[in-house]
Coordinates of C-alpha atoms in Angstrom, one line a residue:
M1 CA 55.8 51.6 44.6
L2 CA 59.4 53.0 44.5
T3 CA 58.7 54.9 41.3
T4 CA 55.5 56.4 42.7
L5 CA 57.1 57.6 45.9
L6 CA 60.3 59.0 44.3
T7 CA 58.4 60.8 41.5
C8 CA 56.2 62.5 44.1
Q9 CA 59.3 63.6 46.1
L10 CA 61.0 64.9 43.0
M11 CA 57.9 66.9 42.1
I12 CA 57.7 68.5 45.6
V13 CA 61.4 69.4 45.7
L14 CA 61.4 70.7 42.1
D15 CA 58.8 73.2 43.1
I16 CA 61.2 74.9 45.6
T17 CA 63.6 76.0 42.8
V18 CA 61.8 75.5 39.5
M19 CA 60.1 78.9 39.8
N20 CA 63.4 80.8 40.3
V21 CA 64.3 81.2 36.7
A22 CA 60.7 82.1 35.7
L23 CA 60.4 85.0 38.3
P24 CA 61.3 87.9 35.9
R25 CA 58.6 86.8 33.5
I26 CA 56.0 86.2 36.2
Q27 CA 56.7 89.7 37.5
T28 CA 56.0 91.2 34.0
D29 CA 53.0 89.1 33.3
L30 CA 51.1 89.4 36.6
H31 CA 52.4 92.9 37.6
F32 CA 54.1 91.9 40.8
S33 CA 55.9 94.6 42.8
A34 CA 59.6 94.0 43.5
T35 CA 58.8 93.1 47.1
G36 CA 55.7 91.2 46.3
L37 CA 57.5 88.9 43.9
S38 CA 59.4 87.2 46.7
W39 CA 56.1 85.8 48.0
V40 CA 55.9 83.6 45.0
M41 CA 58.7 81.6 46.6
S42 CA 58.1 82.5 50.2
S43 CA 54.4 81.5 50.4
Y44 CA 55.3 77.9 49.4
S45 CA 58.3 77.7 51.8
L46 CA 56.3 79.2 54.7
V47 CA 53.4 76.8 54.5
F48 CA 55.4 73.7 53.5
G49 CA 57.9 74.2 56.3
G50 CA 55.3 75.1 58.9
L51 CA 53.1 72.0 58.3
L52 CA 55.7 69.3 57.8
L53 CA 55.8 68.1 61.4
L54 CA 52.0 68.0 61.6
G55 CA 51.8 66.2 58.2
G56 CA 54.3 63.6 59.4
R57 CA 52.5 62.7 62.6
A58 CA 49.1 62.8 61.0
G59 CA 50.3 60.1 58.6
D60 CA 51.3 57.9 61.5
L61 CA 47.9 58.3 63.1
F62 CA 45.5 58.4 60.2
G63 CA 47.1 56.3 57.5
R64 CA 50.1 57.3 55.4
R65 CA 48.6 56.0 52.2
T66 CA 45.5 58.1 52.6
L67 CA 47.5 61.2 53.5
F68 CA 49.9 60.7 50.6
I69 CA 47.2 60.4 48.0
T70 CA 45.3 63.4 49.4
G71 CA 48.4 65.5 49.5
A72 CA 49.5 64.6 46.0
T73 CA 46.0 65.3 44.7
L74 CA 45.9 68.7 46.4
F75 CA 49.4 69.6 45.1
T76 CA 48.4 68.6 41.5
L77 CA 45.2 70.7 41.6
A78 CA 47.0 73.7 43.1
S79 CA 49.6 73.4 40.3
L80 CA 46.9 73.6 37.7
A81 CA 45.3 76.5 39.4
G82 CA 48.6 78.3 39.7
G83 CA 49.3 77.8 36.0
L84 CA 45.9 79.4 35.2
A85 CA 46.4 82.3 37.5
P86 CA 45.1 85.6 36.1
A87 CA 46.4 87.8 38.9
A88 CA 49.2 87.9 41.5
G89 CA 46.9 87.1 44.5
W90 CA 45.6 84.0 42.7
L91 CA 49.1 82.6 42.1
I92 CA 50.2 83.2 45.7
A93 CA 47.0 81.4 47.0
A94 CA 47.8 78.5 44.7
R95 CA 51.3 78.3 46.0
V96 CA 50.0 78.2 49.6
V97 CA 47.7 75.2 48.7
Q98 CA 50.7 73.6 47.0
G99 CA 52.6 74.0 50.3
I100 CA 49.8 72.3 52.2
G101 CA 49.7 69.4 49.7
G102 CA 53.5 69.0 49.8
A103 CA 53.5 69.0 53.6
M104 CA 50.9 66.2 53.6
A105 CA 52.6 64.0 51.0
G106 CA 56.3 64.7 51.8
P107 CA 56.7 63.0 55.3
S108 CA 54.4 60.2 54.3
T109 CA 56.6 59.5 51.2
L110 CA 59.6 59.0 53.5
A111 CA 57.7 57.0 56.1
L112 CA 56.2 54.7 53.4
L113 CA 59.6 54.0 51.9
T114 CA 61.0 53.1 55.3
T115 CA 58.1 50.8 56.2
I116 CA 57.6 49.1 52.8
F117 CA 61.3 48.3 52.3
D118 CA 62.1 46.8 55.6
E119 CA 65.1 44.6 54.6
P120 CA 68.2 46.5 55.7
K121 CA 70.1 46.5 52.4
A122 CA 67.1 47.4 50.3
R123 CA 66.1 50.1 52.8
M124 CA 69.5 51.7 52.6
R125 CA 69.4 51.7 48.8
V126 CA 65.9 53.3 48.6
L127 CA 66.8 55.9 51.3
A128 CA 69.9 56.8 49.3
L129 CA 67.8 57.1 46.2
F130 CA 65.3 59.3 48.1
S131 CA 68.1 61.5 49.4
G132 CA 69.8 61.8 46.0
M133 CA 66.5 62.6 44.4
S134 CA 65.8 65.3 47.0
S135 CA 69.3 66.9 46.7
A136 CA 69.5 66.7 42.9
G137 CA 66.0 68.1 42.6
F138 CA 67.2 71.6 43.5
A139 CA 69.6 71.7 40.5
I140 CA 67.2 69.8 38.2
G141 CA 64.5 72.4 39.1
L142 CA 66.7 75.2 37.6
I143 CA 67.3 73.2 34.5
V144 CA 63.7 72.3 34.0
G145 CA 62.6 75.9 34.8
G146 CA 65.0 77.3 32.3
L147 CA 63.8 74.9 29.5
L148 CA 60.1 75.4 30.1
T149 CA 60.4 79.2 30.6
E150 CA 62.5 79.6 27.4
W151 CA 60.6 77.2 25.1
L152 CA 57.0 77.7 26.4
S153 CA 56.1 80.1 29.2
W154 CA 56.4 80.5 32.9
R155 CA 52.9 78.9 33.3
S156 CA 54.3 75.6 32.0
V157 CA 56.6 75.5 35.0
L158 CA 53.4 74.8 37.1
F159 CA 51.5 72.9 34.4
I160 CA 54.3 70.3 34.2
N161 CA 53.2 69.0 37.7
V162 CA 49.8 68.1 36.5
P163 CA 50.5 65.0 34.3
F164 CA 53.2 63.8 36.8
G165 CA 50.8 64.4 39.7
L166 CA 48.0 62.5 38.0
V167 CA 50.3 59.5 37.3
V168 CA 51.5 59.5 40.9
V169 CA 47.9 59.5 42.3
A170 CA 46.8 56.8 39.9
L171 CA 49.8 54.6 40.7
A172 CA 49.4 55.2 44.5
V173 CA 45.7 54.2 44.4
R174 CA 46.7 51.0 42.5
Y175 CA 49.9 49.9 44.1
L176 CA 50.5 51.4 47.5
P177 CA 49.6 49.1 50.3
A178 CA 47.1 50.2 53.0
A179 CA 49.3 51.6 55.7
H180 CA 49.1 50.6 59.4
R181 CA 47.0 53.1 61.5
K182 CA 48.0 53.7 65.1
P183 CA 45.0 54.1 67.4
A184 CA 45.8 57.4 69.2
H185 CA 44.9 61.0 69.6
L186 CA 46.6 63.8 67.8
D187 CA 48.7 66.0 70.0
L188 CA 46.8 69.2 69.3
P189 CA 48.7 71.5 71.7
G190 CA 51.9 70.2 70.1
A191 CA 50.5 70.5 66.6
I192 CA 49.5 74.2 67.2
T193 CA 52.8 75.2 68.8
A194 CA 54.9 73.3 66.3
T195 CA 53.1 74.5 63.2
S196 CA 52.8 78.2 64.4
G197 CA 56.4 78.1 65.7
V198 CA 58.1 76.8 62.6
A199 CA 55.9 79.0 60.3
T200 CA 56.7 82.1 62.4
L201 CA 60.4 81.3 62.3
V202 CA 60.3 80.8 58.6
Y203 CA 58.4 84.1 58.2
G204 CA 61.0 85.8 60.4
F205 CA 63.8 84.5 58.1
I206 CA 61.9 85.7 55.0
S207 CA 61.4 89.1 56.6
A208 CA 65.1 89.3 57.5
A209 CA 66.0 88.7 53.8
S210 CA 63.5 91.4 52.7
H211 CA 63.8 94.1 55.4
G212 CA 66.9 93.2 57.4
W213 CA 67.5 91.7 60.8
G214 CA 66.8 94.9 62.6
A215 CA 63.2 95.3 61.3
A216 CA 60.4 95.1 63.9
T217 CA 58.6 92.3 62.0
T218 CA 61.8 90.3 61.8
E219 CA 62.6 90.6 65.5
I220 CA 59.0 90.0 66.7
S221 CA 58.6 86.9 64.4
L222 CA 61.9 85.3 65.4
V223 CA 61.3 85.9 69.2
A224 CA 57.8 84.6 68.9
G225 CA 59.0 81.6 66.9
I226 CA 61.6 80.7 69.4
V227 CA 59.1 81.0 72.3
L228 CA 56.6 78.8 70.5
V229 CA 59.2 76.1 69.6
A230 CA 60.4 76.1 73.2
A231 CA 56.8 75.6 74.3
F232 CA 56.4 72.8 71.8
L233 CA 59.5 71.0 73.2
I234 CA 58.1 71.3 76.8
I235 CA 54.8 69.9 75.7
E236 CA 56.5 67.0 73.8
S237 CA 58.5 66.1 76.9
R238 CA 55.3 65.7 79.0
T239 CA 52.6 64.4 76.6
P240 CA 52.1 60.6 76.5
Q241 CA 51.6 60.6 72.7
P242 CA 53.8 63.4 71.3
L243 CA 53.7 64.9 67.8
L244 CA 57.6 64.6 67.8
P245 CA 58.9 61.8 70.1
L246 CA 62.0 63.3 71.7
R247 CA 63.4 59.8 71.9
L248 CA 64.3 60.2 68.2
F249 CA 67.2 62.4 69.3
A250 CA 68.5 59.9 71.9
D251 CA 70.7 58.1 69.4
R252 CA 73.9 60.1 68.9
N253 CA 74.3 59.4 65.2
R254 CA 70.7 60.3 64.5
A255 CA 70.9 63.6 66.5
T256 CA 74.1 64.5 64.6
A257 CA 72.5 63.7 61.3
Y258 CA 69.5 66.0 62.2
A259 CA 71.9 68.8 63.1
N260 CA 73.7 68.5 59.7
M261 CA 70.3 68.2 57.9
F262 CA 69.7 71.7 59.3
L263 CA 73.2 73.2 58.6
T264 CA 74.0 71.8 55.1
P265 CA 71.1 73.5 53.3
M266 CA 72.0 76.7 55.1
A267 CA 75.3 76.7 53.1
G268 CA 74.2 74.9 50.0
M269 CA 71.1 76.9 49.0
S270 CA 73.2 80.1 48.6
M271 CA 74.9 78.6 45.5
F272 CA 71.6 78.1 43.6
F273 CA 70.2 81.5 44.6
F274 CA 73.2 83.7 43.9
L275 CA 74.7 81.9 40.9
T276 CA 71.3 82.1 39.2
Q277 CA 71.6 85.9 39.4
F278 CA 75.3 85.9 38.5
L279 CA 74.8 83.8 35.4
Q280 CA 71.9 86.0 34.1
D281 CA 72.8 89.5 35.4
V282 CA 76.6 89.4 35.0
L283 CA 77.3 86.8 32.3
G284 CA 74.1 87.6 30.4
L285 CA 73.0 84.0 30.0
S286 CA 69.4 83.2 29.0
A287 CA 67.0 81.3 31.3
L288 CA 67.7 78.1 29.3
A289 CA 71.5 78.5 29.4
T290 CA 71.3 79.3 33.1
G291 CA 69.5 76.0 33.8
F292 CA 72.0 74.0 31.9
A293 CA 74.9 75.7 33.7
F294 CA 73.9 73.7 36.8
L295 CA 74.1 70.4 34.9
P296 CA 77.5 69.5 36.5
T297 CA 76.0 69.9 40.0
A298 CA 73.0 67.7 39.2
A299 CA 75.2 65.1 37.5
L300 CA 77.4 64.8 40.5
M301 CA 74.5 64.6 42.9
F302 CA 73.0 61.7 40.8
T303 CA 76.3 60.0 40.8
M304 CA 76.2 60.0 44.6
I305 CA 72.8 58.1 44.5
R306 CA 74.7 55.2 43.0
L307 CA 77.7 55.4 45.3
I308 CA 76.2 56.0 48.7
P309 CA 74.6 52.5 49.2
R310 CA 78.1 51.0 48.5
L311 CA 80.2 53.6 50.4
L312 CA 78.1 53.9 53.6
P313 CA 78.3 50.2 54.7
R314 CA 82.0 50.2 53.9
F315 CA 83.2 53.4 55.5
G316 CA 80.3 54.5 57.9
P317 CA 78.8 58.0 58.1
K318 CA 81.7 59.9 59.5
P319 CA 84.2 59.9 56.6
L320 CA 81.4 60.5 54.0
A321 CA 80.0 63.5 55.9
M322 CA 83.4 64.9 56.5
T323 CA 84.4 64.5 52.8
G324 CA 81.2 66.1 51.6
A325 CA 81.4 69.0 54.0
G326 CA 85.1 69.5 53.0
A327 CA 84.2 69.6 49.3
M328 CA 81.4 72.1 50.0
V329 CA 83.9 74.4 51.8
A330 CA 86.3 74.1 48.9
G331 CA 83.6 74.9 46.3
L332 CA 82.3 77.9 48.2
L333 CA 85.8 79.3 48.8
L334 CA 86.4 79.0 45.1
L335 CA 83.2 81.0 44.5
T336 CA 84.6 83.8 46.6
R337 CA 87.2 84.4 43.8
L338 CA 84.4 85.4 41.3
T339 CA 84.8 88.8 39.6
A340 CA 82.6 90.7 37.1
D341 CA 85.0 89.4 34.4
S342 CA 84.9 85.7 35.4
G343 CA 83.7 83.3 32.8
Y344 CA 82.0 79.9 33.3
F345 CA 85.2 77.9 32.7
P346 CA 87.2 77.0 34.7
L347 CA 86.2 78.6 38.0
L348 CA 82.4 78.2 38.0
F349 CA 82.6 74.8 36.4
V350 CA 85.0 73.4 39.0
A351 CA 83.0 75.0 41.9
M352 CA 79.8 73.4 40.7
L353 CA 81.5 70.0 40.5
L354 CA 82.8 70.4 44.0
M355 CA 79.3 71.5 45.3
G356 CA 77.5 68.7 43.6
C357 CA 79.9 66.1 45.1
G358 CA 79.9 67.9 48.4
I359 CA 76.1 68.2 48.8
G360 CA 75.6 64.7 47.6
L361 CA 78.1 63.1 50.1
A362 CA 77.1 65.4 52.9
V363 CA 73.3 65.0 52.7
S364 CA 72.7 61.5 51.1
P365 CA 73.9 59.5 54.2
L366 CA 71.8 61.6 56.6
N367 CA 68.4 60.2 55.4
V368 CA 69.8 56.7 55.8
I369 CA 71.1 57.4 59.3
I370 CA 67.9 59.0 60.5
M371 CA 65.4 56.6 59.0
S372 CA 67.2 53.2 58.7
N373 CA 66.5 52.0 62.3
V374 CA 63.6 54.2 63.3
E375 CA 60.5 52.4 64.8
P376 CA 57.7 52.0 62.2
D377 CA 55.2 53.9 64.4
D378 CA 57.6 56.9 64.5
A379 CA 58.6 56.8 60.8
G380 CA 56.3 59.7 59.9
A381 CA 57.4 61.9 62.8
A382 CA 61.0 61.2 62.0
G383 CA 60.5 62.1 58.3
G384 CA 58.6 65.2 59.2
A385 CA 61.3 66.4 61.6
L386 CA 64.0 65.7 58.9
Q387 CA 62.2 67.7 56.3
T388 CA 61.3 70.5 58.7
L389 CA 64.9 71.0 59.7
Q390 CA 66.0 70.9 56.1
Q391 CA 63.4 73.5 55.0
T392 CA 64.0 75.7 58.1
G393 CA 67.8 75.5 57.6
A394 CA 67.5 76.6 53.9
S395 CA 65.2 79.5 54.8
L396 CA 67.5 80.7 57.7
G397 CA 70.6 80.3 55.6
L398 CA 69.2 82.2 52.6
A399 CA 67.9 85.0 54.8
A400 CA 71.2 85.4 56.6
L401 CA 73.2 85.3 53.4
V402 CA 70.9 87.6 51.5
T403 CA 71.3 90.1 54.3
V404 CA 75.1 89.9 54.1
F405 CA 74.8 90.3 50.3
G406 CA 72.6 93.3 50.6
T407 CA 74.8 95.0 53.2
V408 CA 78.0 94.6 51.2
S409 CA 76.6 95.4 47.8
R410 CA 75.0 98.6 49.0
S411 CA 78.3 99.8 50.5
A412 CA 80.5 98.7 47.6
G413 CA 81.8 101.3 45.2
G414 CA 82.2 101.1 41.5
S415 CA 79.8 99.8 38.9
A416 CA 76.5 98.0 39.6
Q417 CA 78.0 94.7 38.5
H418 CA 81.0 95.2 40.7
A419 CA 78.7 95.9 43.7
L420 CA 76.6 92.8 42.8
V421 CA 79.6 90.5 42.6
S422 CA 81.2 91.9 45.8
G423 CA 78.0 91.1 47.7
M424 CA 77.9 87.6 46.3
T425 CA 81.5 86.7 47.1
T426 CA 81.1 87.9 50.7
A427 CA 77.9 85.8 51.0
F428 CA 79.8 82.8 49.6
A429 CA 82.5 83.4 52.3
A430 CA 79.8 83.3 55.0
A431 CA 78.4 80.1 53.5
A432 CA 81.8 78.5 53.6
A433 CA 82.0 79.3 57.3
I434 CA 78.6 77.5 57.8
A435 CA 79.9 74.5 55.7
A436 CA 83.0 74.4 58.0
L437 CA 80.6 74.2 60.9
T438 CA 78.9 71.2 59.2
F439 CA 82.4 69.6 59.0
A440 CA 82.8 70.1 62.7
V441 CA 79.5 68.5 63.5
A442 CA 80.4 65.6 61.3
L443 CA 83.3 64.9 63.6
T444 CA 80.8 63.9 66.3
F445 CA 79.5 60.9 64.4
R446 CA 80.3 57.5 65.9
N447 CA 82.6 55.7 63.5
S448 CA 80.2 52.8 63.1
R449 CA 78.9 51.2 60.0
P450 CA 75.2 50.6 59.3
A451 CA 74.4 46.9 59.3
T452 CA 73.7 45.4 55.9

């Protein structure tokens, strides 16, 4: 059961970054415009982020096993269709369906882990594994994407999901227990405002990255998204069976963990996005070498998988989150020292080690804190909220930092490479400021230790 659920989660997370390295070849093959190419990534993020809350609560109400199997099947079929795409529109449509499947399976994965493994020590271990798999998946996606793009073609980046997806579905049908179904009505007003609100916000962030914060589409989308989210919170406070029970935020440690689950990806995603370009456009590395350049980050994240179940009961969440945020700040500040003449060693290598350790320590305890003592009936909603905040934070952070990058690189003098690196280092400085905010939020954790 653990293998089935973690494999599905890794497959979903990989798809967020695995396409990055393949984008130049996709553009050439399917004749994407420069602006249209961003939708290969954005279409998945938009739908996945917008539907996570609905997917989490639907699993609580209609059966998590059913929703997990349906979502994994849909994701697998969409991956096959995307790999066969003859045109740009076909690929984007397949990515949308992938997002729908991911939003159905993702929250149910976390909820099933929480309810199946109900003994506290076992639950802490599997949640740490889930968190480590989710975090390391971002770096592994770049490595896998580089390997497949270099050795086969960009289409194999999508085809690789098919055998794994089929195994996940077969194992889920065979081994996952029938989940408890809660007799209730789906909160449709909450579902509509939550889904449209989060999707509109994510679209606003994507528009900010493409057209700037002052563009009409950006401003309208962000304002509409804020209004819809505010309406959603009002509805949730009044409905007897809410999509997102606000009592989840009553616990101080859980509320703090939710806040950092939003902030940490804002700072961390910039490293993957900008360093992929630096390694290829400045250092001239191939797609394969670019993927392997992120190996130190992935290795440190996987190391945290083993350490968190031992460290969290011993020290509690506060020291771990503070240490992780501090390592992220140090890694990002080191990246502000990049120049067009920088090599991989030692600066980039050390920065990647710090970021791998920092993200692993900062994020891995959060899943445990949020999900370890949640009521079984609310597990899907809690998991959906966790992943929604993570996805929205990553989208917002990337949009803000890409805007900083664009503004600085356009005004920088000198060569094209100098302008590119100037924009990146300024974006890394802004990301370091966000990581420092993560450190400040971590100070509000109660210095308690989870029971084992």
